[in-house]
Amino acid sequence: MKVREIDIDFSQAKLHWTPEDPEFAQFWNGTSTFLPYLEPFLNRTVRAGIDMLPPEMTELREDCRIFIAQEGRHYKNHAKLNAFLRASGYPGLAAREAKMKADYERFEKEKGHKYCMGYAEGFETLGPIIASFFLEGARELDKATVDDPTADLWRWHLAEEYEHRHVANYQFHAIYNSYWYRLWGICYSAPHMLGYMIGTGLYMINEDRKSGRIKDPWRSRLRFAGMMGRLFAYIVPRVITSLHPKYDPKDLPEPKRCMAVLEHAETRWARKPASAAAPAAV
C-alpha cells in the first residue's frame, strides 16, 4: 500500500466515455456522485477505530492511515468529476446526493461506531470484487481503447480498493470480532449502495434518452440489462464466498493489469513536487 498524489484534470472528459455503451459510462458516473459522502464517512469510521486497536497492532494502524489518505484522494477527484456531471444537465442529482449524505450523517449520529464499522466493512468487502469486475470483467472497456480521464479515475480508484482490501475487515475483527454482525454489515450496505448506484445511473440514462443524447431507447435498455446481468453474475458468487467465517480479503487474487493501472495513474496524473517543475523561461 502507498499514497499516490493523484490529481485528475477533467477538462477534456467526455460524458459518455464508453461511446458504444453510454449506459456503462452513466452507471459509473452515477456511482461517482455519492462517493464524496461515503468515503469521508468511511474515513471518520476507520479513524475513530484506530485508537480502539490493541497497542501491538502497529502495522494495522499504519495501514489504516494509508487507507484514509487513499480514500481522501479518491473523493476529492470524484468531487471534481461530479461538478462536471452537474454542469452537464441533470437537475435531479442534487436531491439524490442529499439523501445519501443525510443517511451517512444519521448513521454516525444515531447508530454508533459498531454500526458504522459494520457498514464500512460491508462496503470494503464489495469494493475489491467490483474492482476486479471493472479491471478484468467489463467487456465495455475492451471494445475499443478507452482513453478518458474518467476511465483513468475509476481504474486508479478501484485498483486502490483492491490494494487496501483488508483494512476495514481486519480493523472490524480486531475491535468487534463478530461474524454475525459482519454479515449484517454486508447485507445492509450492499443493497443500500447498489440501489443508489443503479437508480442514479438509470436516472441519468433516462435523462439522456429524453434529451436525445442516447438514441434508440430499446437498444439502450437491452445494453443496460446486459451490463447489469454481467455485473451481478460476476459479483454474486464472489460475495457469497466472502460470507465464509474464514474469509480473508488478503487471499483475493490480484485483478489483471492492477499494477499497470496504478503505474499509469502515477505517470499521467500524479501531482509533481515543486522541485520537479520545469524551470522558468529566462
PDB file of C-alpha atoms in Angstrom, residues 79-274:
ATOM      1  CA  ALA A  79     -15.955  15.719  -6.405  1.00  0.00           C
ATOM      2  CA  LYS A  80     -14.302  17.326  -9.445  1.00  0.00           C
ATOM      3  CA  LEU A  81     -15.916  14.804 -11.780  1.00  0.00           C
ATOM      4  CA  ASN A  82     -19.279  15.370 -10.108  1.00  0.00           C
ATOM      5  CA  ALA A  83     -19.085  19.112 -10.748  1.00  0.00           C
ATOM      6  CA  PHE A  84     -18.693  18.290 -14.451  1.00  0.00           C
ATOM      7  CA  LEU A  85     -21.700  15.927 -14.298  1.00  0.00           C
ATOM      8  CA  ARG A  86     -23.936  18.512 -12.622  1.00  0.00           C
ATOM      9  CA  ALA A  87     -22.946  21.089 -15.234  1.00  0.00           C
ATOM     10  CA  SER A  88     -23.951  18.614 -17.950  1.00  0.00           C
ATOM     11  CA  GLY A  89     -27.648  18.958 -17.125  1.00  0.00           C
ATOM     12  CA  TYR A  90     -29.011  16.515 -14.520  1.00  0.00           C
ATOM     13  CA  PRO A  91     -31.187  18.567 -12.123  1.00  0.00           C
ATOM     14  CA  GLY A  92     -32.255  15.531 -10.088  1.00  0.00           C
ATOM     15  CA  LEU A  93     -28.737  14.680  -8.943  1.00  0.00           C
ATOM     16  CA  ALA A  94     -28.703  17.126  -6.038  1.00  0.00           C
ATOM     17  CA  ALA A  95     -31.702  15.527  -4.307  1.00  0.00           C
ATOM     18  CA  ARG A  96     -30.282  12.047  -4.778  1.00  0.00           C
ATOM     19  CA  GLU A  97     -26.917  13.045  -3.345  1.00  0.00           C
ATOM     20  CA  ALA A  98     -28.585  14.827  -0.416  1.00  0.00           C
ATOM     21  CA  LYS A  99     -30.375  11.652   0.652  1.00  0.00           C
ATOM     22  CA  MET A 100     -27.159   9.634   0.795  1.00  0.00           C
ATOM     23  CA  LYS A 101     -25.374  12.440   2.641  1.00  0.00           C
ATOM     24  CA  ALA A 102     -28.216  12.518   5.200  1.00  0.00           C
ATOM     25  CA  ASP A 103     -28.051   8.723   5.590  1.00  0.00           C
ATOM     26  CA  TYR A 104     -24.349   8.764   6.478  1.00  0.00           C
ATOM     27  CA  GLU A 105     -24.818  11.678   8.869  1.00  0.00           C
ATOM     28  CA  ARG A 106     -27.670   9.785  10.546  1.00  0.00           C
ATOM     29  CA  PHE A 107     -25.610   6.603  10.868  1.00  0.00           C
ATOM     30  CA  GLU A 108     -22.882   8.492  12.717  1.00  0.00           C
ATOM     31  CA  LYS A 109     -25.259  10.492  14.891  1.00  0.00           C
ATOM     32  CA  GLU A 110     -27.730   7.769  15.863  1.00  0.00           C
ATOM     33  CA  LYS A 111     -26.253   4.313  15.275  1.00  0.00           C
ATOM     34  CA  GLY A 112     -22.833   4.252  16.924  1.00  0.00           C
ATOM     35  CA  HIS A 113     -19.380   3.142  15.866  1.00  0.00           C
ATOM     36  CA  LYS A 114     -20.063  -0.592  15.654  1.00  0.00           C
ATOM     37  CA  TYR A 115     -22.881   0.021  13.180  1.00  0.00           C
ATOM     38  CA  CYS A 116     -20.695   2.333  11.096  1.00  0.00           C
ATOM     39  CA  MET A 117     -17.804  -0.131  11.230  1.00  0.00           C
ATOM     40  CA  GLY A 118     -20.083  -2.963  10.079  1.00  0.00           C
ATOM     41  CA  TYR A 119     -21.271  -0.848   7.156  1.00  0.00           C
ATOM     42  CA  ALA A 120     -17.705   0.136   6.281  1.00  0.00           C
ATOM     43  CA  GLU A 121     -16.546  -3.482   6.354  1.00  0.00           C
ATOM     44  CA  GLY A 122     -19.512  -4.474   4.193  1.00  0.00           C
ATOM     45  CA  PHE A 123     -18.630  -1.857   1.596  1.00  0.00           C
ATOM     46  CA  GLU A 124     -14.959  -2.803   1.647  1.00  0.00           C
ATOM     47  CA  THR A 125     -15.933  -6.448   1.084  1.00  0.00           C
ATOM     48  CA  LEU A 126     -17.792  -5.415  -2.054  1.00  0.00           C
ATOM     49  CA  GLY A 127     -15.080  -2.961  -3.177  1.00  0.00           C
ATOM     50  CA  PRO A 128     -12.368  -5.369  -4.394  1.00  0.00           C
ATOM     51  CA  ILE A 129     -14.989  -7.570  -6.082  1.00  0.00           C
ATOM     52  CA  ILE A 130     -16.319  -4.639  -8.083  1.00  0.00           C
ATOM     53  CA  ALA A 131     -12.710  -3.599  -8.732  1.00  0.00           C
ATOM     54  CA  SER A 132     -11.945  -6.972 -10.265  1.00  0.00           C
ATOM     55  CA  PHE A 133     -15.081  -6.786 -12.426  1.00  0.00           C
ATOM     56  CA  PHE A 134     -14.120  -3.353 -13.726  1.00  0.00           C
ATOM     57  CA  LEU A 135     -10.458  -4.166 -14.328  1.00  0.00           C
ATOM     58  CA  GLU A 136     -10.861  -7.598 -15.895  1.00  0.00           C
ATOM     59  CA  GLY A 137     -14.541  -8.412 -16.496  1.00  0.00           C
ATOM     60  CA  ALA A 138     -16.116  -5.304 -18.040  1.00  0.00           C
ATOM     61  CA  ARG A 139     -16.188  -6.004 -21.764  1.00  0.00           C
ATOM     62  CA  GLU A 140     -17.372  -2.437 -22.457  1.00  0.00           C
ATOM     63  CA  LEU A 141     -13.796  -1.316 -21.807  1.00  0.00           C
ATOM     64  CA  ASP A 142     -12.394  -3.835 -24.302  1.00  0.00           C
ATOM     65  CA  LYS A 143     -14.418  -2.838 -27.374  1.00  0.00           C
ATOM     66  CA  ALA A 144     -12.059   0.000 -28.145  1.00  0.00           C
ATOM     67  CA  THR A 145      -9.259   1.844 -26.459  1.00  0.00           C
ATOM     68  CA  VAL A 146     -10.922   3.912 -23.740  1.00  0.00           C
ATOM     69  CA  ASP A 147      -8.663   6.879 -23.113  1.00  0.00           C
ATOM     70  CA  ASP A 148     -10.536   9.328 -20.920  1.00  0.00           C
ATOM     71  CA  PRO A 149      -9.858  10.997 -17.555  1.00  0.00           C
ATOM     72  CA  THR A 150     -12.978   9.397 -16.041  1.00  0.00           C
ATOM     73  CA  ALA A 151     -11.867   5.921 -17.085  1.00  0.00           C
ATOM     74  CA  ASP A 152      -8.453   6.642 -15.550  1.00  0.00           C
ATOM     75  CA  LEU A 153     -10.153   7.807 -12.347  1.00  0.00           C
ATOM     76  CA  TRP A 154     -12.091   4.591 -11.996  1.00  0.00           C
ATOM     77  CA  ARG A 155      -9.153   2.339 -12.893  1.00  0.00           C
ATOM     78  CA  TRP A 156      -6.910   4.023 -10.304  1.00  0.00           C
ATOM     79  CA  HIS A 157      -9.624   4.207  -7.635  1.00  0.00           C
ATOM     80  CA  LEU A 158     -10.668   0.586  -7.994  1.00  0.00           C
ATOM     81  CA  ALA A 159      -7.092  -0.699  -8.138  1.00  0.00           C
ATOM     82  CA  GLU A 160      -6.536   1.003  -4.768  1.00  0.00           C
ATOM     83  CA  GLU A 161      -9.774  -0.549  -3.469  1.00  0.00           C
ATOM     84  CA  TYR A 162      -8.096  -3.871  -4.129  1.00  0.00           C
ATOM     85  CA  GLU A 163      -4.845  -2.663  -2.593  1.00  0.00           C
ATOM     86  CA  HIS A 164      -6.431  -1.702   0.758  1.00  0.00           C
ATOM     87  CA  ARG A 165      -8.980  -4.539   0.699  1.00  0.00           C
ATOM     88  CA  HIS A 166      -8.035  -5.918   4.126  1.00  0.00           C
ATOM     89  CA  VAL A 167      -8.035  -2.764   6.245  1.00  0.00           C
ATOM     90  CA  ALA A 168     -11.687  -2.416   7.281  1.00  0.00           C
ATOM     91  CA  ASN A 169     -12.038  -6.200   7.682  1.00  0.00           C
ATOM     92  CA  TYR A 170      -9.008  -6.509   9.960  1.00  0.00           C
ATOM     93  CA  GLN A 171      -9.967  -3.436  11.953  1.00  0.00           C
ATOM     94  CA  PHE A 172     -13.546  -4.673  12.406  1.00  0.00           C
ATOM     95  CA  HIS A 173     -12.384  -8.068  13.678  1.00  0.00           C
ATOM     96  CA  ALA A 174      -9.749  -6.524  15.958  1.00  0.00           C
ATOM     97  CA  ILE A 175     -12.337  -4.282  17.635  1.00  0.00           C
ATOM     98  CA  TYR A 176     -15.640  -6.197  17.493  1.00  0.00           C
ATOM     99  CA  ASN A 177     -14.852  -9.730  16.242  1.00  0.00           C
ATOM    100  CA  SER A 178     -18.488 -10.577  15.458  1.00  0.00           C
ATOM    101  CA  TYR A 179     -19.099 -12.855  12.481  1.00  0.00           C
ATOM    102  CA  TRP A 180     -22.860 -12.343  12.503  1.00  0.00           C
ATOM    103  CA  TYR A 181     -22.590  -8.580  12.761  1.00  0.00           C
ATOM    104  CA  ARG A 182     -20.171  -8.614   9.843  1.00  0.00           C
ATOM    105  CA  LEU A 183     -22.787 -10.494   7.797  1.00  0.00           C
ATOM    106  CA  TRP A 184     -25.363  -7.892   8.747  1.00  0.00           C
ATOM    107  CA  GLY A 185     -22.997  -5.152   7.540  1.00  0.00           C
ATOM    108  CA  ILE A 186     -22.693  -6.778   4.126  1.00  0.00           C
ATOM    109  CA  CYS A 187     -26.430  -7.491   3.844  1.00  0.00           C
ATOM    110  CA  TYR A 188     -27.315  -3.875   4.666  1.00  0.00           C
ATOM    111  CA  SER A 189     -24.564  -1.902   2.962  1.00  0.00           C
ATOM    112  CA  ALA A 190     -24.643  -3.748  -0.381  1.00  0.00           C
ATOM    113  CA  PRO A 191     -28.346  -3.067  -1.217  1.00  0.00           C
ATOM    114  CA  HIS A 192     -28.097   0.463   0.203  1.00  0.00           C
ATOM    115  CA  MET A 193     -25.235   1.363  -2.127  1.00  0.00           C
ATOM    116  CA  LEU A 194     -26.178  -0.720  -5.159  1.00  0.00           C
ATOM    117  CA  GLY A 195     -29.712   0.645  -5.008  1.00  0.00           C
ATOM    118  CA  TYR A 196     -28.308   4.156  -5.262  1.00  0.00           C
ATOM    119  CA  MET A 197     -25.810   3.246  -7.971  1.00  0.00           C
ATOM    120  CA  ILE A 198     -28.403   1.552 -10.206  1.00  0.00           C
ATOM    121  CA  GLY A 199     -31.141   4.097  -9.525  1.00  0.00           C
ATOM    122  CA  THR A 200     -28.922   7.099 -10.221  1.00  0.00           C
ATOM    123  CA  GLY A 201     -27.388   5.507 -13.291  1.00  0.00           C
ATOM    124  CA  LEU A 202     -30.888   4.831 -14.650  1.00  0.00           C
ATOM    125  CA  TYR A 203     -31.966   8.394 -13.868  1.00  0.00           C
ATOM    126  CA  MET A 204     -29.047   9.800 -15.890  1.00  0.00           C
ATOM    127  CA  ILE A 205     -29.664   7.354 -18.753  1.00  0.00           C
ATOM    128  CA  ASN A 206     -33.368   8.263 -18.876  1.00  0.00           C
ATOM    129  CA  GLU A 207     -32.466  11.959 -18.981  1.00  0.00           C
ATOM    130  CA  ASP A 208     -30.127  11.209 -21.886  1.00  0.00           C
ATOM    131  CA  ARG A 209     -32.895   9.374 -23.733  1.00  0.00           C
ATOM    132  CA  LYS A 210     -35.250  12.347 -23.272  1.00  0.00           C
ATOM    133  CA  SER A 211     -32.637  14.816 -24.497  1.00  0.00           C
ATOM    134  CA  GLY A 212     -31.583  12.669 -27.456  1.00  0.00           C
ATOM    135  CA  ARG A 213     -28.048  12.089 -26.151  1.00  0.00           C
ATOM    136  CA  ILE A 214     -28.820   8.369 -26.242  1.00  0.00           C
ATOM    137  CA  LYS A 215     -30.625   7.209 -29.368  1.00  0.00           C
ATOM    138  CA  ASP A 216     -32.866   4.164 -29.745  1.00  0.00           C
ATOM    139  CA  PRO A 217     -34.265   3.624 -26.206  1.00  0.00           C
ATOM    140  CA  TRP A 218     -34.938  -0.073 -26.746  1.00  0.00           C
ATOM    141  CA  ARG A 219     -31.344  -0.843 -27.663  1.00  0.00           C
ATOM    142  CA  SER A 220     -30.302   1.263 -24.701  1.00  0.00           C
ATOM    143  CA  ARG A 221     -32.494  -0.810 -22.381  1.00  0.00           C
ATOM    144  CA  LEU A 222     -31.016  -4.025 -23.741  1.00  0.00           C
ATOM    145  CA  ARG A 223     -27.462  -2.752 -23.257  1.00  0.00           C
ATOM    146  CA  PHE A 224     -28.212  -1.725 -19.687  1.00  0.00           C
ATOM    147  CA  ALA A 225     -29.876  -5.061 -18.892  1.00  0.00           C
ATOM    148  CA  GLY A 226     -26.928  -6.949 -20.344  1.00  0.00           C
ATOM    149  CA  MET A 227     -24.442  -4.886 -18.346  1.00  0.00           C
ATOM    150  CA  MET A 228     -26.365  -5.440 -15.091  1.00  0.00           C
ATOM    151  CA  GLY A 229     -26.652  -9.153 -15.816  1.00  0.00           C
ATOM    152  CA  ARG A 230     -22.902  -9.492 -16.304  1.00  0.00           C
ATOM    153  CA  LEU A 231     -22.172  -7.371 -13.226  1.00  0.00           C
ATOM    154  CA  PHE A 232     -24.367  -9.431 -10.923  1.00  0.00           C
ATOM    155  CA  ALA A 233     -23.250 -12.735 -12.457  1.00  0.00           C
ATOM    156  CA  TYR A 234     -19.695 -11.685 -11.571  1.00  0.00           C
ATOM    157  CA  ILE A 235     -20.195 -10.263  -8.082  1.00  0.00           C
ATOM    158  CA  VAL A 236     -22.888 -12.503  -6.536  1.00  0.00           C
ATOM    159  CA  PRO A 237     -20.867 -15.757  -6.319  1.00  0.00           C
ATOM    160  CA  ARG A 238     -17.851 -13.812  -5.033  1.00  0.00           C
ATOM    161  CA  VAL A 239     -19.924 -12.070  -2.369  1.00  0.00           C
ATOM    162  CA  ILE A 240     -21.287 -15.456  -1.300  1.00  0.00           C
ATOM    163  CA  THR A 241     -17.717 -16.737  -0.968  1.00  0.00           C
ATOM    164  CA  SER A 242     -16.854 -13.714   1.187  1.00  0.00           C
ATOM    165  CA  LEU A 243     -19.515 -14.765   3.729  1.00  0.00           C
ATOM    166  CA  HIS A 244     -17.415 -17.737   4.866  1.00  0.00           C
ATOM    167  CA  PRO A 245     -16.284 -17.466   8.512  1.00  0.00           C
ATOM    168  CA  LYS A 246     -12.633 -17.874   7.457  1.00  0.00           C
ATOM    169  CA  TYR A 247     -12.776 -15.264   4.700  1.00  0.00           C
ATOM    170  CA  ASP A 248      -9.544 -13.272   4.463  1.00  0.00           C
ATOM    171  CA  PRO A 249      -9.502 -10.435   1.914  1.00  0.00           C
ATOM    172  CA  LYS A 250      -5.739 -10.764   1.523  1.00  0.00           C
ATOM    173  CA  ASP A 251      -6.372 -14.114  -0.200  1.00  0.00           C
ATOM    174  CA  LEU A 252      -8.229 -12.460  -3.096  1.00  0.00           C
ATOM    175  CA  PRO A 253      -6.321 -12.791  -6.383  1.00  0.00           C
ATOM    176  CA  GLU A 254      -4.919  -9.592  -7.852  1.00  0.00           C
ATOM    177  CA  PRO A 255      -7.005  -8.286 -10.780  1.00  0.00           C
ATOM    178  CA  LYS A 256      -5.358  -8.330 -14.174  1.00  0.00           C
ATOM    179  CA  ARG A 257      -3.475  -5.125 -15.024  1.00  0.00           C
ATOM    180  CA  CYS A 258      -3.841  -3.863 -11.451  1.00  0.00           C
ATOM    181  CA  MET A 259      -0.238  -2.732 -11.020  1.00  0.00           C
ATOM    182  CA  ALA A 260      -0.062  -1.399 -14.586  1.00  0.00           C
ATOM    183  CA  VAL A 261      -3.126   0.737 -13.854  1.00  0.00           C
ATOM    184  CA  LEU A 262      -1.509   2.195 -10.735  1.00  0.00           C
ATOM    185  CA  GLU A 263       1.735   2.913 -12.576  1.00  0.00           C
ATOM    186  CA  HIS A 264      -0.204   4.631 -15.371  1.00  0.00           C
ATOM    187  CA  ALA A 265      -2.095   6.787 -12.870  1.00  0.00           C
ATOM    188  CA  GLU A 266       1.124   7.963 -11.262  1.00  0.00           C
ATOM    189  CA  THR A 267       2.797   8.628 -14.602  1.00  0.00           C
ATOM    190  CA  ARG A 268      -0.116  10.578 -16.056  1.00  0.00           C
ATOM    191  CA  TRP A 269      -1.883  12.192 -13.102  1.00  0.00           C
ATOM    192  CA  ALA A 270       0.421  12.373 -10.068  1.00  0.00           C
ATOM    193  CA  ARG A 271       0.938  15.848  -8.678  1.00  0.00           C
ATOM    194  CA  LYS A 272       4.528  16.852  -9.336  1.00  0.00           C
ATOM    195  CA  PRO A 273       6.534  18.319  -6.446  1.00  0.00           C
ATOM    196  CA  ALA A 274       7.656  21.918  -6.863  1.00  0.00           C
TER     197      ALA A 274
END
